[in-house]
C-alpha cells in the first residue's frame, strides 16, 4: 500500500473484509445445518476421495448383514423343521417298540399303523418346509417341492447344488440344504437279506437305501421228466433241482434227495418236497405216464424277482453270482447272488448304513398293518429291526441339525464381526465427513463476532473525514 | 507598479483554478476510472527592474496533470484478464460439481452402489419377483443418472456459443469506444491540450476489455493506443476490427477478427475460460462418463447375454440393435458385421449356441465361427438356421430374429449338457466302436476298410484324399460327415459319430443281437483313428445313463472325453475305471466306477463338474467313450453384445445407456443363472463380481474407482478454481488499492488543498486591495 490512503480504499477494504466474513460465516452455517463437513467434493477433495469407497463398503456391509439375517432365518426355520422331524422319528421309535410287544392285538397294531401313516405325511410336509416361497431342503431347486410321493415311494426332485450368499467380504455362506443328505443316508455298508429263499447279497455295490421287500416268484419249470408236466399250481421251490425216478409197482420221484413220492398215473398231481423242505414242486402227472427211459436229471424251476412291489421283474439266472435287479421306482440296483436260491418268498433287504426316512415310516406302517400277512413272531422281528433303522435316521438328522447349528453360529459370529466393522467404518467416515458440533458452534460465534466488528468498523471509517471537523 | 496588479490577478486566478480542481476531484471521488488531477503551478516570467534585478510577476498554472503510474495500469490490465478467467472458471466448475450431486443420495456413486446392492440382494433369492423388480428399479435409477449427467454437460457445452457472443458484443463495444477515443485524443492533444477525461475513459475501457479477453496495449507517441488480442490487431489508431464467434469444423466455438479466417487463440479473460470449458473440461468429463457407461454396458452384457433367464431357454429372441444399411440398397442381410454400425466391436471369435430339447433335456451345442470382416448379417442368420430346430432371419428393420421349433429352446449359456451320452457311445445298448486317437487326422493316401453290422457280411468303404478339404488335416467333424455319406450310400446300418475330436462307430440296431466289426483293408484308416479292428462289439439289453450336474469353473473353451479304462459292470467289477481327458490329451481325473461305487452317487470330476455314471456295463475293448463340452466363454466374438441379443443394457455411452426394454417388461428375463433352475444365481455372481473387476478399458480401474477418481478430480478442480479466484481477486484488489493510493481522491487532502487555495485567494485579494490603497494614496498626493 502506498503512502496515501483514500476514502475509497477504506471503503473497499471494509467491503472486502465484510464479504470474506460473510462467506466464512455462510459456510460454517451450512456445515452446522447439514451436520457434514464435506457437502460437496470441493469442500475437501482429499477427504471426499477417502469417503466414497468407505461409504460404498458400508452399503455393501449393510447388504452382507441383510444376507446374514436372511441366512439365519433360513437356518432357524430349517433347524426347527428338522427338530420336528427328529421328534417325529422318536415317536416312530416308540411305536415300533410298542408294536414289537407281543401282547399287542391286531386291532391295536392297526391303530398304530394309522398313526404311522400320519407320521409319514407329516414327515413329507416337514421335508417340503418353506420359508416364504422358498423350499428349504431342495438344494438349489427352491421353487418346487423337493419331495414327492407316488405309491409307497418318496423320491427326491431337488438337487445337490448349493447357493451361497455373501455374508462378509470374500466370505460366502451356503444357504441351501440338500434333502437327499438329510432324509436319505449315504454311509453305505454291506447289504443284508432276511428271509428263507436262499438268496444272498451279490458282490456288486447296491444303490438302494433303507428297507425293502424282495419278492421271488416261480414262473415255470423246465426239463421235466417225461410223463410229468408243469402244473397250474405254483411251486414254492426254485433253482436247479436234481431228480431221480425209481421204478417199481408204483414209480416214485425224489427231488434233491428229498423223500420219494409215489407217482400215481391218472392222479392229477404229484407234490414233491425238495430236499428237506419245506419247499416243494408240484407237477401234473400225464394220463399216459410210463416210467421214463432216463431216470435221473436236473429240472429247472424258473423264477423272477422284484423289489419294487412287482412293478418290474427280473428273471432269475441261477448261475449268476451277481444278478442285478433294478427298482423301477427309484432306479436303484440290487445285486443278488442267485446261486443259492431254493424257494419263493420274501426277503427283507436292508441296505446297510443307509436309510430313507420315508421308507422307514412306510415299512413301519405296513409292518404294523401286517400287509404281508406274516406271523406275529415275524412282525415282532421286523419291528425290532425297524427300531435300528429309526435310530440311523435319528443319527443322520441330528448330524444335519448340528451342521445347521454350526452354520447358524458362524453366521452370528460373522454378523457380529460385520457390526464391529461397520462401527469402525462409520468412525472412519465420520472423521472425514462429519463436523465436530461444539467446535463449529464456537467457530461460528467467533466468525459472527468478527462479522459484526467488520460491519461496525466499516460504518465508522466511511463516516469520518476532515469535513466533520471543518 | 501596475504589474503588481497583474501579479495579484495571477495569484487570484491560480488559487481559483486550484479550488476548482479540488472541487472537481471531490466531485469525482466515486467516478470509475477517475484519475486525481493536480495543478502544476510555477512562477511567471520575472521583470527586470531598474537597477538590473529581477522581480517575479506571480504564479501561473502550467498544466493540469493526471496523477497515475503507467506501469501499474498495465499490471492491473493483466490481472483483470486473469481475474476474469478465474471468475468464469470457478462459476463453471461450481456448476459442474453441483450437477454431480456428490456426496448425496442422487449422486451416481450412491446409485451405482444401489445397483450392485440390488444384484447382491437378488443373489440370495434369485427367483424372487419383487427382488427382480428392485434390481430393475435400481438399474433405471443409475442409467437415468448417467443420462442426466451426459445431457446436462452437453447442454453446458452448447451454451458456450451464446455466452461467448454476449461477451463479444461487450468487447466489440469497448473496441469501438477505444478507437473513437484514440481519434479524439490524438486530435485534441495535437493542440497541446492534455485530453485527461478521454484518457481516463479509454483507460477504463481497456481495463474492461482485458477482463473479457487478451489485451495487449501499444502506446503511440501521438497519444493513441493500439490493442492486440492474442496477436491480432483489434484497434489500430482510430480503426476498430470487431471480433466475431463462429462454429469451427468440430462444432466448437471459435473467435475470429474481422474477415480473417484464422481463429484467435484466446488465453486470458472470461472468453478464454468459456472456450476452455467447451473444448477441454466438458469433453473430458463427458469422455470419462462415457468410458464408464461403455464399460458397464459391454462387461455386463457380455455376462448377461451368456446367462439363462428364469423362464429357461429362449423360444424366440430379437436383437436390440438394428444394423445400418451401409450401402443404401435397402438390404440389411448383405452388411458385413465389421461395418454394420454396431455400437460395440465384433471380433474374430466363436459363438456357441445351445439347443435344448424340452422333454429330454438333451443339449446340442453348435459352434459358429465369427469373422466380422468376412461374415454378413445374412451369413450369421444362415449359420444359425443351419442348426437343427433353429431358424434365424434378418427382419426388415435390420434386426436379427432367432426362433426355435416348438419343443426346443436355445440359449448361449455355458451350462453343462445334463445328458452328454445322448449319442449313446458309452455303455450303449447299440454296438459301438470308439476311436482313441484325436483329430485332425492325416488321410492322404487312398484307404479302404470293411464294416460288418449285426453279423451281416462285411461292406467295403473307400476313402480318397479328394474326399477332404485338406487331407493332411482332417477334423473329426468333417470325417464324420464324409463317413456317414459313404455308409448311407453303401446301405450300412451304422453311423459315425463325433466325440469331441474323436470318432466312434455305432450300429443302428440295439440289444444283444446288435454287433459291429471293422477292419482295415488298404492303408490304416481305422488304426489312424484308433478304432479297434478285428473285435466284434455287441449291444446290450439296456443302455447306460449318464447325468451331469454342476457348472464348469475351469479355464478356456474345450471338451472333456470320458473313456472306459477296462471292461466291466458299473458298481460290480473290481477296479473298473473311467478316465477323463481334456482336449489337449492331459488327464483331468480318473473315476472309480467298480466295486464299491454306488451307481447313483455323483463322481467328482473337477472344475465344478459332477457326473453320475449309472447302472450298466462299459467296454474298453470297444473303445466306449463320450464327450462333454466345457465352455468358459460362449461368445469370444462379442457378437451377442454387438447385436444386443439377450442384453441387460442397451445404448453405447452415458447419454443413451438404458436397461433393455425386454427386461423392463418382463423381469423374469434377467438372466440370473447359467442353468434352468429358479434359484441358480451363478450369473448374478458374475454380474456382482464386475464391481471388483479391474477393467483394461478404464486403465486398470474398477468402474466405481474410476468414477470416484472423476468425482474427486472435479472436487479438486473446483477447489483449485476457488483458491485461484480468491488469490486473483486479492491480487487485483491489491493492485487497485495501489492505483487508488496514487490516483484516488482523498477528501481530507482535497479539503486541505481547498483551504490552502482559499487562503491564497484571500491573500492575493488583500495584495490587490493594498496596491489599490497605495495607488489611491499616490493619486491624492497630486490634488
XYZ file of C-alpha atoms in Angstrom, chain A residues 10 88 92-93 102-103 146 150 202 207 245 251 256 294 305 322 330 353 424 450:
20
model
C -11.067 2.262 3.304
C -41.400 -87.392 14.818
C -41.984 -93.648 15.348
C -39.455 -95.447 17.512
C -46.060 -109.494 21.578
C -49.080 -108.790 23.736
C -38.252 -81.263 -3.286
C -46.062 -91.867 -5.538
C -24.212 -110.135 -4.638
C -27.614 -98.295 -4.775
C -37.313 -141.708 -10.508
C -42.869 -145.246 -9.551
C -32.736 -133.141 -4.338
C -33.811 -141.743 -18.254
C -37.531 -111.288 -8.587
C -24.237 -111.175 -9.255
C -36.121 -95.252 -7.867
C -25.533 -97.964 6.510
C -15.099 -48.879 12.574
C -15.741 -10.795 13.554
